[in-house]
C-alpha positions as a printed Julia matrix, in Angstrom:
122×3 Matrix{Float64}:
  -6.61  -0.39  -31.67
  -7.3    2.81  -29.74
  -5.07   5.65  -30.94
  -6.68   8.19  -28.59
  -4.62   7.46  -25.52
  -4.65   9.84  -22.62
  -4.09   9.33  -18.91
  -7.8    9.19  -18.04
  -8.54   6.56  -20.67
  -5.46   4.58  -19.7
  -6.46   4.47  -16.02
 -10.05   3.66  -16.92
  -8.77   0.79  -19.06
  -6.6   -0.55  -16.24
  -9.49  -0.66  -13.79
 -12.38  -1.59  -16.09
 -10.89  -3.86  -18.76
 -11.38  -7.48  -17.61
  -8.04  -8.43  -19.21
  -6.11  -5.64  -17.44
  -7.83  -5.57  -14.06
  -6.25  -8.74  -12.6
  -2.8   -7.46  -13.56
  -3.18  -3.98  -12.06
  -5.6   -4.48   -9.16
  -2.93  -5.67   -6.67
  -0.8   -2.58   -7.34
  -3.63  -0.04   -7.48
  -5.33  -1.4    -4.37
  -2.17  -0.83   -2.32
  -1.28   2.73   -3.37
   0.0    4.84   -0.48
  -1.25   8.38    0.04
   1.87   9.7    -1.68
   1.61   7.29   -4.61
  -2.07   8.06   -5.1
  -1.36  11.8    -5.11
   1.53  11.38   -7.53
  -0.66   9.41   -9.94
  -3.35  12.09   -9.81
  -0.8   14.89  -10.11
   0.93  13.32  -13.1
  -2.31  13.14  -15.05
  -1.41  15.27  -18.06
  -4.67  17.17  -18.44
  -5.72  18.87  -15.21
  -9.41  18.59  -16.07
  -9.0   14.79  -16.13
  -7.61  14.68  -12.59
 -10.99  14.51  -10.81
 -11.99  11.41  -12.76
  -8.58   9.79  -12.34
  -8.75  10.53   -8.59
 -12.14   8.83   -8.43
 -11.13   5.81  -10.51
  -8.01   5.24   -8.42
  -9.89   5.89   -5.18
 -12.33   3.11   -6.01
  -9.42   0.67   -6.23
  -7.9    1.33   -2.8
  -8.31  -1.71   -0.56
  -8.41   0.4     2.6
 -10.68   2.98    0.99
 -10.1    6.56   -0.07
  -9.22   8.71    2.93
  -9.2   12.43    3.52
  -5.39  12.22    3.53
  -5.48  10.81   -0.02
  -7.76  13.62   -1.18
  -5.75  16.36    0.55
  -2.52  15.05   -0.97
  -4.12  14.93   -4.43
  -5.38  18.49   -4.02
  -1.82  19.64   -3.34
  -0.77  18.33   -6.76
  -3.13  20.54   -8.74
  -3.96  24.21   -9.04
  -7.16  23.95  -11.02
 -10.28  21.79  -10.81
  -9.93  21.33   -7.05
 -13.64  21.79   -6.43
 -14.44  19.28   -9.17
 -12.02  16.81   -7.62
 -13.71  17.13   -4.23
 -17.14  16.87   -5.84
 -16.1   13.72   -7.7
 -14.64  11.85   -4.72
 -16.54  13.2    -1.69
 -18.88  10.2    -1.42
 -15.91   7.8    -1.61
 -14.04   9.24    1.39
 -14.25   6.7     4.2
 -13.26   9.09    6.99
 -15.01  12.23    5.83
 -16.55  13.04    9.21
 -13.13  13.03   10.9
 -11.08  14.28    7.95
 -13.22  16.93    6.32
 -11.07  19.75    7.73
  -7.98  18.11    6.24
  -9.57  18.36    2.8
 -10.89  21.88    3.34
  -7.44  23.07    4.43
  -6.22  22.49    0.88
  -8.95  24.69   -0.62
  -9.24  28.45   -0.9
 -12.16  30.13    0.83
 -14.03  30.29   -2.49
 -13.33  26.62   -3.25
 -14.52  25.63    0.25
 -17.76  27.5    -0.4
 -18.22  25.68   -3.72
 -17.37  22.28   -2.24
 -19.5   22.67    0.89
 -22.68  21.26   -0.66
 -20.92  18.13   -1.91
 -19.1   17.58    1.37
 -22.31  18.1     3.34
 -24.21  15.63    1.15
 -21.43  13.06    1.42
 -21.36  13.42    5.21
 -24.98  12.27    5.57
């Protein structure tokens, strides 16, 4: 019995545990942009949000879009660059939606995220 329960571990368990996955996959694969962002934003520890964003993004049937990422960025004040770094390669419409993501970042954060966004765009 795992007594160290936190949001990141819980989400990881839902998507990676063979016993849990069939129960949660239908729900997680159909998250709307707003639902995805709310899940990321409600992650208790802000430094866990990038990993939660990535884990949930991998479950989306239609793929993780720039709208999902931008909405998630609006739910957090810290670790935005890490969130972008973590999910950049997952974004299915990065070429068209990169500006949507960058609009949610400060100038400094855009500078830090540029390398990851450039690499993911190739």
